[in-house]
């Protein structure tokens, strides 16, 4: 009788659960039994592991073999258990000392020839191992850089099962043939989650829109540029309404470059989500810039908030965590999908319930909505070129529900660009670098004000804390309170006005919001002119 055990990790959403992989050999008819609620891909590891051991020069035990995955009550999914299963079997057959295996976590898939292949979710799996107290982790060599992002963990990257066995038995480590340059890496084939890039609009990887996109390229739109700056500084959601070709998409694409670089904790959160989704850019184990996600309006509710058949996958709201979610042609999205955004907008996370369990994904993002004013796109207060009947305009605008729009802090009407603005020479606005510096300074002021609290942005502060600890100047909220009494604002709306006013004050360098800051916040939220200049430097 032989027994050995080692550990691996299964993922539930973006959270890992350490699993003990046990192998037991007994006299009897040669058979391989895998127990512990494995899914289809994990059940197939019996054939992969057997072929990998034999093709690596090992001897497969001709006895009754039972491999157990503990805790047995937790569903296990994926092919990342192959390395652990192979080593546990070799430990039970005394090829490897079982005592060496007990304190190591192994994550990786095995090819039939014994090569170690990476799997999705390496970073959250190693984070779970570190939280459980493990100090040694074995992963495929091409995923070692991602695993090494976790502090306090010793990472061993291996190219094959042969190399791993040699390291564990103190034998000479064999050399594996290196990958030929300028050829596709077969180990990375299939690692990307099929279809995820096309559905979520992140096919180019996070940060793709930061390159070559400058705010100075946007012609005119001084009011909208101010709204973009305020949204970036405070993390406020933004609704842009205007005719086609006015620059709504251009402004949204430039917003990630205005946002400050991600700190260490936010980078790990974003990287973990993209690792689970299989969307990490090649050669970039850590994402340190704000992601940008722009799903097509045909996206389903599952594509937006997460879910899908089988194991729940992160949706667009999670892939844009700590970044920007841009919904172009928002009225064309299904009402069911749009209303599903209301919960993550408030909570900052998504909870997806399935029969196999409940999965939680982070979803704290900056949402930018863009829409035409009517089906033809020409309706405005200044001209009568629109040919849509009033009933069609009402139906089109009613596709965005009141509760969803109530969660949007800034609503701006984007005017069509005039011929004079297009032909003007030397009239470029401020560059992205100038605006980004001002946004970073405003965020630093807010972070200093919220020191010692769990919040960092004005948009994250609960209403009760705003009204009790961070109040505006005396009399500054009088006009906002009158708007509440007239029904122009809801109770949630007046809290959001105060949050935006704090952001305006941070951008302007004020200690707390005055009447002018609140008036600008009201104008940005309601779209009703209130006689205040629509510029904090962005419109100069």
Coordinates of C-alpha atoms in Angstrom, one line a residue:
X1 CA 0.0 0.0 0.0
X2 CA 1.3 3.5 -0.9
X3 CA -0.1 6.9 -0.1
X4 CA 1.0 10.5 -0.9
X5 CA -0.6 13.9 -0.9
X6 CA 0.1 17.3 -2.3
X7 CA -2.1 20.4 -2.9
X8 CA -3.6 22.4 -5.8
X9 CA -6.1 25.2 -6.1
X10 CA -9.6 25.4 -7.6
X11 CA -11.2 28.7 -8.5
X12 CA -14.7 29.9 -7.5
X13 CA -15.0 33.1 -9.5
X14 CA -11.8 35.0 -8.7
X15 CA -11.3 33.4 -5.3
X16 CA -9.3 30.3 -4.8
X17 CA -9.8 27.3 -2.6
X18 CA -6.9 25.1 -1.7
X19 CA -7.5 21.4 -2.5
X20 CA -5.6 18.5 -1.1
X21 CA -4.8 15.9 -3.8
X22 CA -4.4 12.4 -2.3
X23 CA -3.2 9.3 -4.1
X24 CA -3.7 5.8 -2.7
X25 CA -2.3 2.6 -4.2
X26 CA -3.7 -0.8 -3.2
X27 CA -3.2 -4.4 -4.5
X28 CA -5.9 -5.3 -7.0
X29 CA -6.9 -5.0 -10.6
X30 CA -5.2 -2.0 -12.3
X31 CA -7.7 0.9 -12.3
X32 CA -7.7 4.6 -11.9
X33 CA -10.5 6.2 -10.0
X34 CA -10.8 10.0 -9.5
X35 CA -13.2 11.2 -6.8
X36 CA -14.1 14.6 -5.3
X37 CA -16.7 16.3 -7.6
X38 CA -14.5 16.7 -10.7
X39 CA -15.9 18.3 -13.9
X40 CA -15.4 16.8 -17.4
X41 CA -12.0 18.4 -18.0
X42 CA -10.7 17.3 -14.7
X43 CA -12.0 13.7 -15.1
X44 CA -10.1 13.5 -18.4
X45 CA -6.9 14.2 -16.4
X46 CA -6.7 10.4 -15.8
X47 CA -5.6 9.9 -19.4
X48 CA -3.5 13.0 -19.7
X49 CA -1.5 12.1 -16.5
X50 CA -1.0 8.5 -17.4
X51 CA 0.4 9.4 -20.9
X52 CA 2.5 12.2 -19.4
X53 CA 4.1 10.0 -16.8
X54 CA 4.9 7.2 -19.3
X55 CA 6.2 9.6 -22.0
X56 CA 8.4 11.3 -19.3
X57 CA 10.3 8.1 -18.7
X58 CA 8.3 7.1 -15.6
X59 CA 6.6 3.8 -14.8
X60 CA 2.8 3.8 -14.3
X61 CA 1.8 1.7 -11.2
X62 CA -0.2 -1.5 -12.2
X63 CA -2.3 -1.4 -9.1
X64 CA -5.7 -0.1 -7.9
X65 CA -5.2 3.7 -7.9
X66 CA -7.6 6.1 -6.2
X67 CA -7.1 9.9 -6.4
X68 CA -9.2 11.9 -4.0
X69 CA -9.7 15.7 -4.1
X70 CA -10.5 17.1 -0.7
X71 CA -12.7 18.8 0.4
X72 CA -15.0 16.5 -1.5
X73 CA -18.0 18.9 -1.2
X74 CA -16.4 21.6 -3.3
X75 CA -16.9 21.3 -7.1
X76 CA -13.5 21.1 -8.9
X77 CA -13.1 22.4 -12.5
X78 CA -10.3 22.8 -15.0
X79 CA -7.2 21.1 -16.0
X80 CA -4.9 22.8 -13.5
X81 CA -4.8 19.7 -11.2
X82 CA -2.7 17.6 -13.6
X83 CA 0.7 18.4 -12.1
X84 CA -0.6 17.7 -8.6
X85 CA -2.2 14.4 -9.6
X86 CA 0.9 13.2 -11.4
X87 CA 3.2 14.0 -8.5
X88 CA 0.8 12.4 -6.0
X89 CA 0.7 9.2 -8.0
X90 CA 4.5 9.2 -8.3
X91 CA 4.7 9.8 -4.6
X92 CA 2.4 6.9 -3.8
X93 CA 4.6 4.6 -6.0
X94 CA 7.7 5.8 -4.1
X95 CA 9.2 7.5 -7.2
X96 CA 9.1 10.7 -5.2
X97 CA 9.5 11.0 -1.4
X98 CA 5.9 11.7 -0.2
X99 CA 7.2 14.0 2.6
X100 CA 8.6 16.4 0.0
X101 CA 5.1 16.8 -1.6
X102 CA 3.0 17.6 1.4
X103 CA 3.8 21.4 1.7
X104 CA 3.9 22.3 -2.0
X105 CA 1.0 23.7 -4.1
X106 CA 1.1 22.6 -7.8
X107 CA -0.9 24.4 -10.5
X108 CA -0.7 23.4 -14.2
X109 CA -1.9 21.3 -17.0
X110 CA 0.1 18.4 -18.6
X111 CA 0.4 17.6 -22.2
X112 CA 0.5 14.0 -23.4
X113 CA 4.3 14.4 -23.9
X114 CA 4.8 15.6 -20.3
X115 CA 5.1 19.3 -21.1
X116 CA 3.7 21.7 -18.4
X117 CA 1.0 24.0 -19.9
X118 CA -0.3 27.2 -18.2
X119 CA -4.0 27.5 -17.1
X120 CA -6.2 30.5 -16.5
X121 CA -6.3 32.1 -13.1
X122 CA -2.7 31.5 -12.0
X123 CA -2.5 34.8 -10.0
X124 CA -5.7 34.2 -7.9
X125 CA -4.7 30.6 -7.3
X126 CA -1.3 31.6 -5.9
X127 CA -2.9 34.3 -3.8
X128 CA -5.2 31.7 -2.3
X129 CA -2.2 29.4 -1.6
X130 CA -0.4 32.3 0.1
X131 CA -3.4 33.1 2.3
X132 CA -3.6 29.4 3.3
X133 CA 0.0 29.6 4.6
X134 CA 1.9 27.8 1.8
X135 CA 5.3 29.1 0.9
X136 CA 6.2 26.9 -2.2
X137 CA 4.3 26.9 -5.5
X138 CA 5.0 25.0 -8.7
X139 CA 3.7 26.4 -12.0
X140 CA 4.6 26.1 -15.7
X141 CA 7.6 28.2 -16.6
X142 CA 5.7 30.6 -18.9
X143 CA 3.3 31.5 -16.0
X144 CA 6.1 31.9 -13.4
X145 CA 6.2 35.7 -13.8
X146 CA 2.5 36.0 -13.0
X147 CA 2.8 33.7 -10.0
X148 CA 5.8 35.7 -8.7
X149 CA 3.6 38.8 -8.3
X150 CA 2.5 37.4 -4.9
X151 CA 4.9 38.3 -2.2
X152 CA 6.2 35.8 0.3
X153 CA 5.8 32.8 -2.0
X154 CA 8.7 30.8 -3.6
X155 CA 7.8 30.1 -7.2
X156 CA 9.3 27.2 -9.2
X157 CA 8.7 27.4 -12.9
X158 CA 9.1 24.1 -14.8
X159 CA 8.8 23.2 -18.5
X160 CA 7.9 19.6 -18.1
X161 CA 7.1 16.8 -15.6
X162 CA 10.6 15.4 -16.1
X163 CA 12.1 18.6 -14.8
X164 CA 9.8 18.7 -11.8
X165 CA 10.5 15.1 -10.8
X166 CA 14.2 15.8 -11.1
X167 CA 14.0 18.8 -8.8
X168 CA 11.9 16.9 -6.2
X169 CA 14.3 13.9 -6.2
X170 CA 17.5 15.9 -6.2
X171 CA 18.5 14.5 -9.6
X172 CA 20.2 16.4 -12.5
X173 CA 17.6 18.5 -14.1
X174 CA 17.2 17.6 -17.8
X175 CA 17.4 20.4 -20.5
X176 CA 14.2 20.9 -22.5
X177 CA 14.3 22.2 -26.0
X178 CA 13.7 25.9 -26.0
X179 CA 11.0 27.5 -28.1
X180 CA 12.2 28.6 -31.5
X181 CA 12.0 32.4 -31.9
X182 CA 9.4 33.9 -34.2
X183 CA 7.2 30.9 -33.9
X184 CA 3.9 30.7 -32.1
X185 CA 4.1 29.2 -28.6
X186 CA 2.1 25.9 -28.6
X187 CA 1.9 26.1 -24.8
X188 CA -0.2 29.3 -25.0
X189 CA -2.6 27.9 -27.6
X190 CA -6.2 27.7 -26.3
X191 CA -5.3 29.5 -23.0
X192 CA -7.5 32.5 -24.0
X193 CA -11.2 32.1 -23.2
X194 CA -12.9 31.5 -26.5
X195 CA -15.1 34.4 -27.6
X196 CA -14.4 36.6 -24.6
X197 CA -12.6 39.3 -26.4
X198 CA -15.2 39.6 -29.1
X199 CA -18.1 39.8 -26.7
X200 CA -16.6 42.2 -24.2
X201 CA -14.7 44.5 -26.5
X202 CA -11.3 43.8 -24.8
X203 CA -9.7 41.9 -27.6
X204 CA -6.7 44.3 -27.7
X205 CA -6.0 43.9 -24.0
X206 CA -6.2 46.4 -21.2
X207 CA -4.5 49.7 -21.9
X208 CA -4.9 49.4 -25.7
X209 CA -6.8 52.7 -25.9
X210 CA -4.1 54.5 -24.0
X211 CA -1.7 54.6 -27.0
X212 CA -2.0 57.4 -29.5
X213 CA -5.2 58.8 -28.0
X214 CA -4.9 62.4 -26.8
X215 CA -7.7 64.7 -25.5
X216 CA -6.2 67.5 -27.7
X217 CA -7.5 65.6 -30.7
X218 CA -11.1 66.3 -29.7
X219 CA -12.3 69.5 -31.4
X220 CA -14.4 71.9 -29.3
X221 CA -16.7 70.2 -26.7
X222 CA -15.4 72.4 -23.8
X223 CA -18.4 71.5 -21.5
X224 CA -18.0 67.8 -22.2
X225 CA -14.3 67.9 -21.6
X226 CA -15.0 69.4 -18.2
X227 CA -17.5 66.6 -17.4
X228 CA -14.9 64.0 -18.5
X229 CA -12.3 65.5 -16.1
X230 CA -14.7 65.6 -13.2
X231 CA -15.8 62.0 -13.9
X232 CA -12.2 60.8 -13.9
X233 CA -11.2 62.7 -10.8
X234 CA -14.1 61.5 -8.6
X235 CA -15.0 58.2 -10.3
X236 CA -18.4 59.5 -11.3
X237 CA -20.5 57.8 -14.0
X238 CA -21.1 59.9 -17.1
X239 CA -24.0 60.0 -19.7
X240 CA -23.2 61.7 -23.0
X241 CA -26.1 62.5 -25.3
X242 CA -25.6 64.1 -28.7
X243 CA -25.8 63.6 -32.5
X244 CA -23.6 61.2 -34.4
X245 CA -20.1 62.3 -35.0
X246 CA -20.0 64.8 -32.1
X247 CA -17.1 63.1 -30.4
X248 CA -18.7 60.9 -27.8
X249 CA -16.7 57.8 -28.6
X250 CA -13.5 59.8 -28.9
X251 CA -13.9 61.2 -25.4
X252 CA -14.7 57.8 -23.9
X253 CA -11.6 56.2 -25.6
X254 CA -9.4 58.8 -24.1
X255 CA -10.7 58.5 -20.5
X256 CA -8.4 55.6 -19.5
X257 CA -5.3 57.6 -20.2
X258 CA -6.7 60.4 -18.0
X259 CA -7.1 58.1 -15.0
X260 CA -4.0 57.6 -12.7
X261 CA -2.0 54.4 -12.8
X262 CA -3.3 51.6 -10.7
X263 CA -1.8 51.1 -7.3
X264 CA -0.4 47.7 -6.2
X265 CA -3.7 46.4 -4.7
X266 CA -5.8 47.5 -7.6
X267 CA -3.3 46.1 -10.1
X268 CA -3.6 42.7 -8.5
X269 CA -7.4 42.8 -8.5
X270 CA -7.5 43.7 -12.2
X271 CA -4.9 41.2 -13.1
X272 CA -6.7 38.4 -11.2
X273 CA -9.9 39.1 -13.1
X274 CA -8.2 39.1 -16.5
X275 CA -6.2 36.0 -15.6
X276 CA -9.4 34.1 -14.9
X277 CA -10.9 35.3 -18.1
X278 CA -7.8 34.4 -20.1
X279 CA -7.3 37.9 -21.3
X280 CA -3.8 38.8 -19.9
X281 CA -1.7 40.4 -22.7
X282 CA 1.3 38.2 -23.7
X283 CA 4.4 39.2 -21.8
X284 CA 2.5 41.4 -19.4
X285 CA 1.8 39.6 -16.1
X286 CA 0.7 42.7 -14.2
X287 CA -1.8 45.2 -15.5
X288 CA -1.0 48.6 -14.0
X289 CA -3.2 50.8 -16.2
X290 CA -7.0 51.3 -16.1
X291 CA -8.7 48.7 -18.3
X292 CA -11.2 49.8 -21.0
X293 CA -14.1 47.7 -22.0
X294 CA -16.6 48.6 -24.8
X295 CA -19.1 45.7 -25.4
X296 CA -21.3 45.7 -28.5
X297 CA -24.9 46.6 -28.0
X298 CA -25.9 43.1 -28.9
X299 CA -24.2 41.8 -25.7
X300 CA -26.4 39.7 -23.4
X301 CA -27.0 40.1 -19.7
X302 CA -24.5 37.3 -19.0
X303 CA -21.9 39.0 -21.2
X304 CA -22.3 42.2 -19.2
X305 CA -22.5 41.1 -15.6
X306 CA -21.0 37.6 -15.8
X307 CA -22.3 34.0 -15.8
X308 CA -22.9 31.8 -18.7
X309 CA -23.3 28.0 -18.9
X310 CA -21.2 25.8 -16.6
X311 CA -18.6 27.7 -14.6
X312 CA -19.6 31.4 -14.3
X313 CA -17.2 33.7 -16.2
X314 CA -16.6 37.4 -15.4
X315 CA -18.5 39.8 -17.6
X316 CA -17.8 43.2 -19.0
X317 CA -18.4 45.0 -15.6
X318 CA -15.7 42.9 -14.0
X319 CA -13.3 43.1 -16.9
X320 CA -13.6 46.9 -16.5
X321 CA -13.0 46.8 -12.8
X322 CA -10.9 49.9 -11.7
X323 CA -11.3 51.1 -15.3
X324 CA -13.9 52.4 -17.8
X325 CA -17.0 50.6 -19.1
X326 CA -18.2 52.3 -22.3
X327 CA -21.7 51.5 -23.6
X328 CA -22.0 53.1 -27.0
X329 CA -25.5 53.3 -28.5
X330 CA -26.9 52.6 -25.0
X331 CA -30.6 52.6 -26.0
X332 CA -29.9 49.7 -28.4
X333 CA -28.9 47.4 -25.5
X334 CA -31.7 45.2 -24.1
X335 CA -33.5 46.7 -21.2
X336 CA -32.9 43.5 -19.2
X337 CA -29.1 43.8 -19.6
X338 CA -29.1 47.5 -18.7
X339 CA -31.2 47.1 -15.6
X340 CA -28.8 44.3 -14.5
X341 CA -26.2 47.0 -14.1
X342 CA -28.0 48.7 -11.3
X343 CA -26.8 46.4 -8.5
X344 CA -23.1 46.4 -9.4
X345 CA -23.2 50.2 -9.8
X346 CA -24.2 50.5 -6.2
X347 CA -22.4 47.5 -4.6
X348 CA -19.1 47.5 -6.5
X349 CA -19.4 43.8 -7.1
X350 CA -21.5 41.2 -8.9
X351 CA -22.9 38.1 -7.2
X352 CA -23.8 35.3 -9.7
X353 CA -25.9 32.4 -8.3
X354 CA -25.7 29.0 -10.0
X355 CA -26.8 25.6 -8.9
X356 CA -23.2 24.6 -8.2
X357 CA -22.7 27.6 -6.0
X358 CA -22.5 31.4 -5.7
X359 CA -19.7 33.3 -7.4
X360 CA -18.7 36.9 -6.6
X361 CA -16.8 39.1 -9.1
X362 CA -15.4 42.6 -8.4
X363 CA -17.1 45.3 -10.4
X364 CA -16.1 48.8 -9.3
X365 CA -15.9 50.7 -12.6
X366 CA -16.5 54.1 -14.1
X367 CA -19.5 53.8 -16.5
X368 CA -19.8 56.0 -19.6
X369 CA -23.1 55.9 -21.5
X370 CA -23.4 57.4 -25.0
X371 CA -26.7 57.8 -26.9
X372 CA -28.3 59.7 -29.7
X373 CA -31.2 62.1 -28.8
X374 CA -33.6 60.2 -31.1
X375 CA -33.6 57.4 -33.7
X376 CA -32.3 59.6 -36.5
X377 CA -29.9 61.4 -34.2
X378 CA -30.7 65.0 -35.3
X379 CA -33.1 66.0 -32.5
X380 CA -32.0 69.1 -30.4
X381 CA -33.3 72.2 -28.9
X382 CA -31.5 74.5 -31.4
X383 CA -32.7 73.2 -34.8
X384 CA -35.7 71.4 -36.4
X385 CA -33.9 68.9 -38.7
X386 CA -35.2 65.9 -36.9
X387 CA -38.1 64.1 -38.7
X388 CA -38.9 61.6 -35.9
X389 CA -42.4 61.9 -34.5
X390 CA -42.6 62.8 -30.8
X391 CA -43.9 59.4 -29.9
X392 CA -40.8 57.8 -31.5
X393 CA -38.5 60.1 -29.6
X394 CA -40.3 59.4 -26.3
X395 CA -40.0 55.6 -26.9
X396 CA -36.4 55.9 -27.8
X397 CA -35.4 57.9 -24.7
X398 CA -37.5 55.7 -22.5
X399 CA -35.3 52.7 -23.2
X400 CA -33.0 54.1 -20.5
X401 CA -34.9 53.5 -17.2
X402 CA -35.2 56.2 -14.6
X403 CA -33.5 54.1 -11.8
X404 CA -30.5 53.5 -14.1
X405 CA -30.1 57.2 -15.0
X406 CA -30.5 58.1 -11.3
X407 CA -27.3 56.3 -10.7
X408 CA -25.4 58.4 -13.2
X409 CA -23.8 61.4 -11.7
X410 CA -23.1 63.5 -14.8
X411 CA -25.4 64.1 -17.7
X412 CA -24.1 66.2 -20.6
X413 CA -25.5 67.2 -23.9
X414 CA -22.8 67.0 -26.6
X415 CA -23.3 69.6 -29.3
X416 CA -22.5 68.9 -33.0
X417 CA -19.1 70.2 -34.0
X418 CA -19.3 73.4 -36.2
X419 CA -17.4 74.1 -39.3
X420 CA -15.6 77.0 -37.6
X421 CA -14.3 74.7 -34.9
X422 CA -13.1 72.1 -37.4
X423 CA -11.3 74.6 -39.5
X424 CA -9.7 76.6 -36.7
X425 CA -5.9 76.6 -36.6
X426 CA -4.0 76.3 -33.4
X427 CA -7.2 75.9 -31.3
X428 CA -6.4 72.6 -29.8
X429 CA -7.5 72.0 -26.2
X430 CA -5.5 70.8 -23.3
X431 CA -3.5 67.6 -23.8
X432 CA -4.1 64.4 -21.9
X433 CA -1.0 64.9 -19.8
X434 CA -2.1 68.2 -18.5
X435 CA -5.6 67.0 -17.6
X436 CA -4.2 63.7 -16.1
X437 CA -1.9 65.7 -13.8
X438 CA -4.9 67.7 -12.5
X439 CA -6.9 64.6 -12.0
X440 CA -4.1 62.9 -10.1
X441 CA -3.8 66.0 -7.8
X442 CA -7.5 66.0 -7.1
X443 CA -7.4 62.3 -6.3
X444 CA -4.5 62.8 -3.9
X445 CA -6.5 65.5 -2.1
X446 CA -9.5 63.2 -1.7
X447 CA -7.2 60.3 -0.5
X448 CA -5.7 62.5 2.1
X449 CA -9.1 63.6 3.3
X450 CA -10.3 60.0 3.5
X451 CA -7.1 58.7 5.2
X452 CA -8.0 56.0 7.8
X453 CA -11.3 55.1 6.0
X454 CA -12.0 52.3 3.5
X455 CA -12.8 54.9 0.8
X456 CA -10.5 56.7 -1.7
X457 CA -12.8 58.4 -4.2
X458 CA -15.7 60.8 -3.7
X459 CA -18.0 58.5 -5.6
X460 CA -17.5 55.8 -2.9
X461 CA -18.6 57.8 0.1
X462 CA -22.0 56.7 1.6
X463 CA -24.6 59.5 1.8
X464 CA -24.8 59.4 5.6
X465 CA -21.0 60.0 5.9
X466 CA -21.3 62.9 3.5
X467 CA -24.0 64.6 5.4
X468 CA -22.4 64.1 8.8
X469 CA -18.6 64.3 8.3
X470 CA -17.9 66.0 5.0
X471 CA -20.5 68.8 4.6
X472 CA -20.4 71.7 2.1
X473 CA -20.0 75.3 3.1
X474 CA -22.9 76.9 5.0
X475 CA -25.7 77.7 2.5
X476 CA -24.0 76.0 -0.4
X477 CA -26.6 73.3 -0.7
X478 CA -29.6 75.6 -0.6
X479 CA -30.3 75.4 -4.3
X480 CA -29.9 71.6 -4.4
X481 CA -32.3 71.2 -1.4
X482 CA -34.9 73.3 -3.3
X483 CA -34.5 71.0 -6.3
X484 CA -35.2 68.1 -4.0
X485 CA -38.4 69.8 -2.8
X486 CA -39.6 70.4 -6.3
X487 CA -38.9 66.8 -7.3
X488 CA -36.1 67.6 -9.7
X489 CA -33.7 65.5 -7.6
X490 CA -34.2 62.3 -5.6
X491 CA -32.7 61.6 -2.2
X492 CA -30.0 59.6 -4.0
X493 CA -29.6 62.4 -6.5
X494 CA -28.8 65.1 -3.9
X495 CA -26.1 62.8 -2.4
X496 CA -24.6 62.4 -5.8
X497 CA -24.6 66.2 -6.3
X498 CA -22.7 66.6 -3.1
X499 CA -20.2 64.0 -4.2
X500 CA -19.7 65.8 -7.5
X501 CA -19.3 69.1 -5.7
X502 CA -16.5 67.6 -3.6
X503 CA -14.8 66.5 -6.8
X504 CA -15.1 70.0 -8.3
X505 CA -13.7 71.5 -5.1
X506 CA -10.8 69.1 -5.2
X507 CA -10.0 70.1 -8.8
X508 CA -10.4 73.8 -7.9
X509 CA -8.2 73.5 -4.7
X510 CA -11.0 74.4 -2.3
X511 CA -11.1 73.1 1.2
X512 CA -14.8 72.3 0.9
X513 CA -17.5 72.9 -1.7
X514 CA -18.9 76.4 -1.9
X515 CA -22.0 77.6 -3.7
X516 CA -20.2 77.8 -7.1
X517 CA -19.0 74.2 -6.8
X518 CA -22.5 72.9 -5.9
X519 CA -24.0 75.0 -8.8
X520 CA -21.6 73.4 -11.3
X521 CA -22.4 69.9 -9.9
X522 CA -26.1 70.6 -10.3
X523 CA -25.6 71.8 -13.8
X524 CA -23.6 68.7 -14.7
X525 CA -26.2 66.4 -13.2
X526 CA -29.4 68.0 -14.5
X527 CA -28.2 69.6 -17.7
X528 CA -30.0 72.8 -16.7
X529 CA -27.8 76.0 -17.1
X530 CA -27.2 77.8 -13.8
X531 CA -25.0 80.6 -14.9
X532 CA -21.7 79.2 -13.8
X533 CA -18.6 78.8 -16.0
X534 CA -18.4 75.2 -17.3
X535 CA -14.6 75.0 -17.0
X536 CA -12.1 74.0 -14.3
X537 CA -9.2 74.4 -16.7
X538 CA -10.4 71.8 -19.1
X539 CA -12.3 74.3 -21.2
X540 CA -9.5 76.8 -21.5

